[in-house]
Amino acid sequence: MSISQNLQILKEEIPQNVELVAVSKFHPVSMIREAYDTGQRLFGESRVQELLKKKGQLPDDIKWHFIGHLQTNKVRQLIGIPYMIESVDSVRLLELINKESEKIGITTNVLLQIHVAREETKFGFYPEELLEYFTTDSYLSLKSVRICGIMGMATNTDDEETIRKDFRKIHDVFSKIKSNERLHLPYFKCLSMGMSGDWRIGIEEGANIVRIGSAIFGERV
Ligand SMILES: *Cc1c(COP(=O)(O)O)cnc(C)c1O
């Protein structure tokens, strides 16, 4: 099936209130263009160099979501390029994004990445660590980042119950922060959960952003 057919099928099934980020990492510009021509405007990339290169070859009205692990030495190059950085996985990185954004006079939209999956390789805050961070007021001094919500991944498994449990844990952290009236987080609304293999479960468990790659573009090489 073609990229446009895949997108059409997904769009029929994904509810209106859920945003679809088409994850184009490792795929060529020509394939992104094909998705763009069907009306897709949100794309996800996981590497700084690859994003910079592709952005230069594609229309300006694309909103790029950065979804990969971001090394601190790459932050400066990245700031100002993506519409949102979904993969902020430490306080240090959050503060650096704030600092570099302030330097160039912009505000960067970010999601905080939560680690609940069983894999050691996944990055992110542990739930308790993030809840703990918001008990201090230090986030209030970050004027050049907009904390828009949370991103998380489930364990890489076929077991639906494990995936659902992981998503519930992520949703639970999201709800605890969002419903805490003592916190000042006016933009905290996004819950990004679900990829090609588990996006339906992600939506059932409350996601309002899904990040789908191979179900649109095919397997990555
Ligand atoms: C690659 C990637 C995706 C998309 O994965 P697919 O299984 O191809 O849909 C989603 N989120 C993150 C963080 C990724 O790195």
Coordinates of N, CA and C and ligand atoms in Angstrom, one line a residue:
M1 N 0.8 -1.2 0.0 CA 0.0 0.0 0.0 C 0.9 1.3 0.0
S2 N 0.3 2.3 -0.6 CA 1.1 3.6 -0.7 C 1.0 4.4 0.6
I3 N 1.9 5.3 0.7 CA 2.0 6.2 1.9 C 0.6 6.9 2.1
S4 N 0.1 7.4 0.9 CA -1.2 8.2 1.1 C -2.3 7.2 1.5
Q5 N -2.3 6.0 1.0 CA -3.4 5.1 1.5 C -3.2 4.8 2.9
N6 N -2.0 4.5 3.4 CA -1.7 4.2 4.8 C -2.2 5.4 5.7
L7 N -1.9 6.6 5.2 CA -2.3 7.8 6.0 C -3.8 7.9 6.0
Q8 N -4.4 7.6 4.9 CA -5.9 7.8 4.9 C -6.6 6.8 5.8
I9 N -6.1 5.6 5.8 CA -6.7 4.5 6.7 C -6.5 5.0 8.2
L10 N -5.3 5.4 8.5 CA -5.0 5.9 9.9 C -6.0 7.0 10.3
K11 N -6.1 8.0 9.4 CA -6.9 9.2 9.7 C -8.3 8.9 9.9
E12 N -8.8 7.8 9.2 CA -10.2 7.4 9.4 C -10.4 6.8 10.8
E13 N -9.4 6.2 11.3 CA -9.5 5.5 12.5 C -9.1 6.3 13.8
I14 N -8.2 7.3 13.6 CA -7.8 8.1 14.7 C -8.8 9.2 15.0
P15 N -9.2 9.2 16.3 CA -10.2 10.3 16.6 C -9.7 11.7 16.3
Q16 N -10.7 12.6 16.1 CA -10.4 14.0 15.8 C -9.5 14.7 16.8
N17 N -9.7 14.3 18.1 CA -8.9 15.1 19.1 C -7.5 14.6 19.3
V18 N -7.1 13.6 18.5 CA -5.8 13.0 18.6 C -4.9 13.4 17.4
E19 N -3.7 14.0 17.7 CA -2.8 14.4 16.6 C -1.9 13.3 16.2
L20 N -1.7 13.2 14.9 CA -0.9 12.2 14.3 C 0.5 12.8 13.9
V21 N 1.5 12.3 14.6 CA 2.9 12.7 14.1 C 3.4 11.6 13.2
A22 N 3.7 11.9 12.0 CA 4.2 10.9 11.1 C 5.7 10.8 11.3
V23 N 6.2 9.7 11.8 CA 7.6 9.5 12.1 C 8.4 9.1 10.9
S24 N 9.2 10.1 10.4 CA 9.8 9.9 9.1 C 11.3 9.6 9.2
K25 N 11.8 9.4 10.4 CA 13.2 9.1 10.6 C 13.7 8.0 9.7
F26 N 14.9 8.1 9.1 CA 15.5 7.2 8.2 C 14.9 7.1 6.9
H27 N 13.8 7.8 6.6 CA 13.1 7.7 5.3 C 13.5 8.9 4.5
P28 N 13.5 8.8 3.2 CA 14.0 9.9 2.4 C 12.9 11.1 2.2
V29 N 13.4 12.2 1.9 CA 12.6 13.4 1.7 C 11.4 13.1 0.7
S30 N 11.7 12.3 -0.3 CA 10.6 12.1 -1.3 C 9.4 11.4 -0.6
M31 N 9.6 10.6 0.3 CA 8.5 9.9 1.0 C 7.8 10.9 1.9
I32 N 8.5 11.8 2.5 CA 7.9 12.9 3.4 C 7.0 13.8 2.5
R33 N 7.6 14.1 1.3 CA 6.9 14.9 0.4 C 5.5 14.3 0.0
E34 N 5.6 13.0 -0.2 CA 4.3 12.3 -0.6 C 3.3 12.4 0.5
A35 N 3.7 12.2 1.8 CA 2.8 12.4 2.9 C 2.3 13.8 3.0
Y36 N 3.2 14.8 2.8 CA 2.9 16.2 2.8 C 1.8 16.5 1.8
D37 N 2.0 15.9 0.6 CA 1.0 16.2 -0.4 C -0.4 15.7 -0.2
T38 N -0.5 14.8 0.8 CA -1.9 14.3 1.2 C -2.4 15.2 2.3
G39 N -1.6 16.2 2.8 CA -2.1 17.1 3.8 C -1.4 16.9 5.2
Q40 N -0.6 15.9 5.3 CA 0.1 15.7 6.6 C 1.1 16.8 6.9
R41 N 1.0 17.4 8.1 CA 1.9 18.5 8.4 C 2.8 18.3 9.6
L42 N 2.5 17.3 10.4 CA 3.3 17.0 11.6 C 4.2 15.8 11.3
F43 N 5.5 16.0 11.5 CA 6.4 14.9 11.2 C 7.4 14.7 12.4
G44 N 7.9 13.5 12.6 CA 8.8 13.3 13.7 C 10.1 12.8 13.3
E45 N 11.2 13.3 13.8 CA 12.5 12.9 13.5 C 13.3 12.7 14.8
S46 N 14.3 11.8 14.8 CA 15.0 11.5 16.0 C 16.4 11.9 16.0
R47 N 17.0 12.4 15.0 CA 18.4 12.8 14.9 C 18.5 14.3 14.5
V48 N 19.4 15.0 15.1 CA 19.5 16.4 14.8 C 20.0 16.7 13.4
Q49 N 21.0 16.0 13.0 CA 21.6 16.3 11.6 C 20.5 15.9 10.6
E50 N 19.9 14.8 10.8 CA 18.9 14.4 9.8 C 17.7 15.4 9.7
L51 N 17.3 15.9 10.8 CA 16.2 16.8 10.8 C 16.6 18.1 10.1
L52 N 17.8 18.6 10.4 CA 18.3 19.9 9.8 C 18.4 19.7 8.3
K53 N 18.9 18.6 7.8 CA 19.0 18.4 6.4 C 17.6 18.3 5.7
K54 N 16.7 17.6 6.3 CA 15.4 17.4 5.7 C 14.6 18.7 5.7
K55 N 14.7 19.4 6.8 CA 13.9 20.6 7.0 C 14.3 21.6 5.8
G56 N 15.6 21.7 5.5 CA 16.0 22.6 4.4 C 15.5 22.2 3.1
Q57 N 15.0 21.0 2.9 CA 14.5 20.5 1.6 C 13.0 20.4 1.5
L58 N 12.3 20.9 2.5 CA 10.9 20.7 2.6 C 10.2 22.0 3.0
P59 N 8.9 22.1 2.7 CA 8.1 23.3 3.0 C 8.2 23.8 4.4
D60 N 8.1 25.0 4.6 CA 8.2 25.7 5.9 C 7.0 25.4 6.9
D61 N 5.9 25.0 6.3 CA 4.7 24.9 7.2 C 4.7 23.5 7.8
I62 N 5.7 22.7 7.7 CA 5.8 21.4 8.4 C 6.1 21.8 9.9
K63 N 5.4 21.1 10.8 CA 5.7 21.2 12.2 C 6.5 19.9 12.6
W64 N 7.8 20.1 12.9 CA 8.6 19.0 13.2 C 8.6 18.7 14.7
H65 N 8.4 17.4 15.0 CA 8.5 17.0 16.5 C 9.8 16.3 16.6
F66 N 10.7 16.7 17.5 CA 11.9 16.0 17.7 C 11.6 14.9 18.8
I67 N 11.9 13.6 18.5 CA 11.5 12.5 19.4 C 12.6 11.6 19.8
G68 N 13.8 12.0 19.4 CA 15.0 11.1 19.8 C 15.7 11.6 21.0
H69 N 16.6 10.7 21.5 CA 17.4 11.1 22.6 C 18.3 12.3 22.2
L70 N 18.3 13.4 22.9 CA 19.0 14.6 22.6 C 20.2 14.8 23.4
Q71 N 21.4 14.7 22.8 CA 22.6 14.9 23.5 C 22.8 16.4 23.8
T72 N 23.3 16.8 25.0 CA 23.4 18.2 25.3 C 24.2 19.0 24.4
N73 N 25.2 18.3 23.8 CA 26.1 19.1 22.8 C 25.4 19.4 21.5
K74 N 24.2 18.9 21.3 CA 23.5 19.1 20.0 C 22.3 20.1 20.2
V75 N 22.1 20.5 21.5 CA 20.9 21.4 21.8 C 21.0 22.7 21.0
R76 N 22.1 23.3 21.0 CA 22.2 24.6 20.4 C 21.8 24.6 18.9
Q77 N 22.3 23.6 18.2 CA 21.9 23.4 16.8 C 20.5 23.2 16.6
L78 N 19.8 22.6 17.5 CA 18.4 22.2 17.3 C 17.4 23.3 17.6
I79 N 17.8 24.1 18.6 CA 16.8 25.1 19.1 C 16.3 26.0 18.0
G80 N 15.0 26.2 17.9 CA 14.4 27.1 16.8 C 14.0 26.3 15.6
I81 N 14.4 25.0 15.6 CA 14.0 24.2 14.4 C 12.7 23.4 14.6
P82 N 12.6 22.6 15.6 CA 11.4 21.8 15.8 C 10.2 22.7 16.4
Y83 N 9.0 22.3 16.1 CA 7.9 22.9 16.7 C 7.8 22.4 18.2
M84 N 8.2 21.2 18.4 CA 8.2 20.6 19.7 C 9.3 19.6 19.9
I85 N 9.9 19.6 21.1 CA 10.8 18.6 21.5 C 10.1 17.6 22.5
E86 N 9.8 16.4 22.0 CA 9.0 15.5 22.9 C 9.8 14.7 23.8
S87 N 11.2 14.7 23.6 CA 12.0 13.7 24.3 C 12.9 14.3 25.4
V88 N 12.4 15.2 26.2 CA 13.2 15.9 27.2 C 13.3 14.9 28.4
D89 N 14.5 14.3 28.6 CA 14.5 13.2 29.6 C 15.4 13.5 30.8
S90 N 15.7 14.8 31.0 CA 16.4 15.1 32.3 C 16.2 16.6 32.6
V91 N 16.4 16.9 33.9 CA 16.3 18.3 34.3 C 17.4 19.2 33.6
R92 N 18.5 18.5 33.5 CA 19.7 19.2 32.9 C 19.4 19.6 31.4
L93 N 18.8 18.7 30.7 CA 18.4 19.0 29.3 C 17.3 20.0 29.2
L94 N 16.4 20.0 30.1 CA 15.3 21.0 30.1 C 15.9 22.4 30.4
E95 N 16.8 22.4 31.3 CA 17.4 23.8 31.6 C 18.2 24.3 30.5
L96 N 18.9 23.4 29.8 CA 19.7 23.8 28.7 C 18.9 24.3 27.5
I97 N 17.8 23.6 27.2 CA 16.9 24.0 26.2 C 16.3 25.4 26.5
N98 N 16.0 25.6 27.8 CA 15.5 26.9 28.2 C 16.6 28.0 28.0
K99 N 17.8 27.7 28.4 CA 18.9 28.6 28.2 C 19.2 29.0 26.8
E100 N 19.2 28.0 25.9 CA 19.5 28.2 24.5 C 18.3 28.9 23.8
S101 N 17.1 28.6 24.2 CA 15.9 29.3 23.7 C 15.9 30.8 24.0
E102 N 16.3 31.0 25.3 CA 16.3 32.4 25.8 C 17.3 33.2 25.0
K103 N 18.5 32.6 24.7 CA 19.5 33.3 24.0 C 19.1 33.8 22.6
I104 N 18.2 33.0 22.0 CA 17.8 33.5 20.6 C 16.4 34.1 20.7
G105 N 15.9 34.3 21.9 CA 14.6 35.0 22.0 C 13.4 34.2 21.6
I106 N 13.4 32.9 21.8 CA 12.2 32.1 21.5 C 11.7 31.3 22.7
T107 N 10.5 30.7 22.5 CA 10.0 29.8 23.5 C 9.9 28.5 22.9
T108 N 10.4 27.4 23.5 CA 10.4 26.1 22.9 C 9.3 25.2 23.6
N109 N 8.5 24.6 22.8 CA 7.5 23.6 23.3 C 8.2 22.3 23.6
V110 N 7.9 21.8 24.8 CA 8.6 20.5 25.2 C 7.6 19.6 25.8
L111 N 7.9 18.3 25.7 CA 7.2 17.3 26.5 C 8.3 16.6 27.3
L112 N 7.9 16.1 28.5 CA 8.9 15.4 29.3 C 8.7 13.9 29.1
Q113 N 9.8 13.3 28.8 CA 9.7 11.8 28.5 C 9.7 11.0 29.8
I114 N 8.8 10.1 30.0 CA 8.7 9.2 31.1 C 9.2 7.9 30.8
H115 N 9.9 7.3 31.7 CA 10.4 5.9 31.5 C 9.6 5.0 32.4
V116 N 8.8 4.1 31.7 CA 8.2 3.0 32.5 C 8.5 1.7 31.9
A117 N 8.9 1.6 30.7 CA 9.1 0.3 30.0 C 10.2 -0.5 30.7
R118 N 10.1 -1.8 30.5 CA 11.1 -2.7 31.2 C 12.5 -2.6 30.6
E119 N 12.6 -2.1 29.4 CA 13.9 -2.0 28.8 C 14.8 -1.0 29.5
E120 N 16.1 -1.4 29.6 CA 17.1 -0.5 30.2 C 17.4 0.7 29.2
T121 N 17.2 0.4 27.9 CA 17.7 1.3 26.9 C 16.8 2.6 26.8
K122 N 15.6 2.5 27.3 CA 14.7 3.7 27.1 C 15.1 4.8 28.1
F123 N 15.1 6.0 27.5 CA 15.4 7.2 28.3 C 14.2 7.7 29.0
G124 N 14.4 8.6 29.9 CA 13.3 9.3 30.5 C 13.3 9.4 32.0
F125 N 12.5 10.3 32.5 CA 12.3 10.4 33.9 C 11.6 9.2 34.5
Y126 N 12.0 8.7 35.6 CA 11.1 7.8 36.3 C 10.0 8.6 36.9
P127 N 8.8 8.0 37.0 CA 7.6 8.7 37.5 C 7.8 9.4 38.8
E128 N 8.5 8.8 39.8 CA 8.7 9.4 41.1 C 9.6 10.6 40.9
E129 N 10.6 10.5 40.0 CA 11.6 11.5 39.8 C 10.9 12.8 39.3
L130 N 10.0 12.6 38.4 CA 9.3 13.7 37.7 C 8.3 14.4 38.8
L131 N 7.6 13.6 39.5 CA 6.7 14.1 40.5 C 7.5 14.9 41.5
E132 N 8.6 14.4 41.9 CA 9.5 15.0 42.9 C 10.0 16.4 42.3
Y133 N 10.4 16.4 41.0 CA 10.8 17.6 40.4 C 9.8 18.7 40.6
F134 N 8.5 18.4 40.4 CA 7.5 19.4 40.5 C 7.1 19.8 41.9
T135 N 7.7 19.1 42.9 CA 7.4 19.6 44.2 C 8.3 20.8 44.6
T136 N 9.4 21.0 43.8 CA 10.2 22.2 44.0 C 9.7 23.3 43.0
D137 N 10.0 24.5 43.2 CA 9.6 25.6 42.4 C 10.5 25.9 41.3
S138 N 11.6 25.1 41.1 CA 12.6 25.5 40.2 C 12.1 25.6 38.7
Y139 N 11.1 24.8 38.4 CA 10.6 24.9 37.0 C 10.0 26.2 36.7
L140 N 9.6 27.0 37.7 CA 9.0 28.3 37.5 C 9.9 29.3 36.9
S141 N 11.2 29.1 37.1 CA 12.2 30.0 36.6 C 12.5 29.8 35.1
L142 N 12.0 28.7 34.5 CA 12.2 28.4 33.1 C 11.2 29.1 32.2
K143 N 11.6 30.3 31.8 CA 10.6 31.2 31.1 C 10.6 30.9 29.6
S144 N 11.6 30.2 29.1 CA 11.7 30.1 27.6 C 11.4 28.6 27.2
V145 N 10.8 27.8 28.0 CA 10.2 26.6 27.6 C 8.8 26.6 28.0
R146 N 8.0 26.0 27.2 CA 6.6 25.7 27.5 C 6.4 24.2 27.7
I147 N 6.1 23.9 28.9 CA 6.0 22.4 29.3 C 4.6 22.0 28.9
C148 N 4.5 21.3 27.8 CA 3.2 21.0 27.2 C 2.6 19.6 27.6
G149 N 3.4 18.8 28.3 CA 2.9 17.5 28.7 C 3.9 16.5 28.7
I150 N 3.5 15.2 28.4 CA 4.3 14.1 28.6 C 4.4 13.2 27.4
M151 N 5.5 12.6 27.2 CA 5.7 11.5 26.2 C 6.2 10.3 26.8
G152 N 5.7 9.1 26.4 CA 6.2 7.9 26.9 C 6.1 6.7 25.9
M153 N 6.8 5.7 26.2 CA 6.8 4.5 25.4 C 6.5 3.3 26.3
A154 N 5.8 2.3 25.7 CA 5.5 1.1 26.4 C 6.7 0.1 26.2
T155 N 6.7 -0.9 27.0 CA 7.7 -2.0 26.8 C 7.5 -2.6 25.4
N156 N 8.6 -2.9 24.7 CA 8.5 -3.5 23.4 C 8.1 -5.0 23.5
T157 N 6.9 -5.2 23.4 CA 6.4 -6.6 23.6 C 5.1 -6.8 22.8
D158 N 4.7 -8.0 22.6 CA 3.4 -8.3 22.0 C 2.3 -8.4 23.0
D159 N 2.7 -8.4 24.3 CA 1.7 -8.7 25.3 C 0.9 -7.4 25.6
E160 N -0.4 -7.4 25.2 CA -1.2 -6.2 25.3 C -1.4 -5.7 26.7
E161 N -1.4 -6.7 27.7 CA -1.6 -6.2 29.0 C -0.4 -5.5 29.6
T162 N 0.8 -5.9 29.2 CA 2.0 -5.2 29.6 C 2.0 -3.8 29.0
I163 N 1.6 -3.7 27.8 CA 1.6 -2.4 27.1 C 0.6 -1.5 27.8
R164 N -0.6 -2.0 28.0 CA -1.7 -1.2 28.7 C -1.3 -0.7 30.0
K165 N -0.6 -1.6 30.8 CA -0.2 -1.2 32.1 C 0.8 -0.1 32.1
D166 N 1.7 -0.2 31.1 CA 2.7 0.9 30.9 C 2.1 2.2 30.6
F167 N 1.1 2.2 29.7 CA 0.4 3.4 29.3 C -0.3 4.0 30.4
R168 N -0.9 3.1 31.2 CA -1.7 3.6 32.4 C -0.8 4.3 33.4
K169 N 0.4 3.7 33.6 CA 1.4 4.4 34.5 C 1.7 5.8 34.0
I170 N 1.9 5.9 32.7 CA 2.3 7.2 32.1 C 1.1 8.1 32.2
H171 N -0.1 7.6 31.9 CA -1.3 8.5 32.1 C -1.5 9.0 33.5
D172 N -1.1 8.1 34.4 CA -1.3 8.4 35.8 C -0.4 9.6 36.2
V173 N 0.9 9.5 35.8 CA 1.8 10.6 36.1 C 1.3 11.9 35.4
F174 N 0.8 11.8 34.2 CA 0.3 13.0 33.5 C -0.9 13.6 34.3
S175 N -1.8 12.7 34.7 CA -3.0 13.2 35.5 C -2.6 13.9 36.8
K176 N -1.7 13.2 37.5 CA -1.2 13.8 38.8 C -0.7 15.2 38.6
I177 N 0.1 15.4 37.6 CA 0.7 16.7 37.4 C -0.4 17.7 36.9
K178 N -1.2 17.3 35.9 CA -2.2 18.1 35.3 C -3.2 18.6 36.3
S179 N -3.6 17.7 37.2 CA -4.7 18.0 38.1 C -4.2 18.7 39.4
N180 N -2.9 18.9 39.5 CA -2.4 19.5 40.7 C -2.5 21.0 40.6
E181 N -3.4 21.6 41.4 CA -3.7 23.0 41.2 C -2.7 23.9 41.8
R182 N -1.8 23.4 42.6 CA -0.7 24.2 43.1 C 0.4 24.5 42.0
L183 N 0.4 23.7 41.0 CA 1.4 23.9 39.9 C 0.9 24.9 38.9
H184 N 1.9 25.7 38.4 CA 1.6 26.6 37.3 C 2.1 26.1 36.0
L185 N 1.3 25.3 35.3 CA 1.6 24.7 34.0 C 0.5 24.9 33.1
P186 N 0.3 26.1 32.6 CA -0.9 26.4 31.8 C -1.0 25.7 30.4
Y187 N 0.2 25.2 30.0 CA 0.2 24.5 28.6 C 0.2 23.0 28.8
F188 N 0.1 22.5 30.0 CA 0.3 21.1 30.2 C -1.0 20.3 29.8
K189 N -1.0 19.9 28.5 CA -2.2 19.2 27.9 C -2.0 18.0 27.1
C190 N -0.7 17.8 26.7 CA -0.4 16.8 25.7 C 0.1 15.5 26.3
L191 N -0.5 14.4 25.8 CA -0.1 13.1 26.3 C 0.3 12.3 25.0
S192 N 1.6 12.1 24.8 CA 2.0 11.4 23.5 C 2.4 10.0 23.8
M193 N 1.5 9.1 23.4 CA 1.7 7.6 23.7 C 1.2 6.8 22.5
G194 N 2.0 5.9 22.0 CA 1.5 5.0 20.9 C 2.4 5.2 19.7
M195 N 2.8 4.0 19.2 CA 3.6 3.9 17.9 C 2.8 2.9 17.0
S196 N 3.5 2.5 15.9 CA 2.8 1.7 14.9 C 2.1 0.5 15.5
G197 N 2.8 -0.2 16.5 CA 2.2 -1.5 17.0 C 1.3 -1.3 18.2
D198 N 1.2 -0.1 18.8 CA 0.4 0.0 20.0 C -0.4 1.3 20.1
W199 N -0.6 2.0 19.0 CA -1.3 3.3 19.1 C -2.7 3.2 19.5
R200 N -3.4 2.1 19.1 CA -4.8 2.0 19.5 C -4.9 1.9 21.0
I201 N -4.0 1.1 21.6 CA -4.0 1.0 23.1 C -3.7 2.4 23.7
G202 N -2.7 3.1 23.1 CA -2.3 4.4 23.6 C -3.5 5.3 23.6
I203 N -4.3 5.3 22.6 CA -5.5 6.2 22.5 C -6.5 5.7 23.5
E204 N -6.7 4.4 23.6 CA -7.7 3.9 24.7 C -7.3 4.4 26.1
E205 N -6.0 4.5 26.3 CA -5.5 4.9 27.6 C -5.2 6.4 27.7
G206 N -5.7 7.2 26.8 CA -5.8 8.6 27.0 C -4.8 9.5 26.2
A207 N -4.1 8.9 25.2 CA -3.2 9.7 24.4 C -3.9 10.7 23.6
N208 N -3.3 11.9 23.4 CA -3.9 12.8 22.4 C -2.8 13.2 21.3
I209 N -1.7 12.5 21.4 CA -0.7 12.5 20.3 C -0.3 11.1 20.1
V210 N -0.2 10.6 18.9 CA 0.4 9.3 18.6 C 1.5 9.5 17.6
R211 N 2.6 8.7 17.6 CA 3.8 8.9 16.8 C 3.9 7.6 16.0
I212 N 3.6 7.7 14.7 CA 3.5 6.5 13.9 C 4.5 6.6 12.7
G213 N 5.4 5.6 12.6 CA 6.3 5.6 11.5 C 6.1 4.5 10.5
S214 N 6.5 3.2 10.9 CA 6.5 2.1 9.9 C 5.1 1.8 9.4
A215 N 4.0 2.1 10.1 CA 2.7 1.8 9.6 C 2.3 2.8 8.5
I216 N 3.1 3.9 8.3 CA 2.9 4.9 7.2 C 3.9 4.6 6.1
F217 N 5.2 4.6 6.5 CA 6.3 4.6 5.5 C 6.9 3.3 5.2
G218 N 6.4 2.2 5.9 CA 7.1 0.9 5.8 C 8.2 0.8 6.7
E219 N 8.9 -0.4 6.6 CA 10.0 -0.7 7.5 C 11.2 0.3 7.2
R220 N 11.9 0.6 8.3 CA 13.1 1.5 8.1 C 14.3 0.6 7.7
V221 N 15.1 1.2 6.9 CA 16.3 0.4 6.5 C 17.5 0.8 7.2
Ligands
LIG1 C1 10.8 5.5 15.9 C2 9.9 6.0 16.9 C3 8.5 6.0 16.7 C4 7.8 5.4 15.6 O1 7.9 4.0 15.6 P1 7.1 3.0 14.6 O2 7.1 1.7 15.3 O3 7.8 3.0 13.3 O4 5.8 3.6 14.4 C5 7.7 6.6 17.7 N1 8.3 7.2 18.8 C6 9.6 7.2 19.0 C7 10.1 7.9 20.2 C8 10.5 6.7 18.1 O5 11.8 6.7 18.3

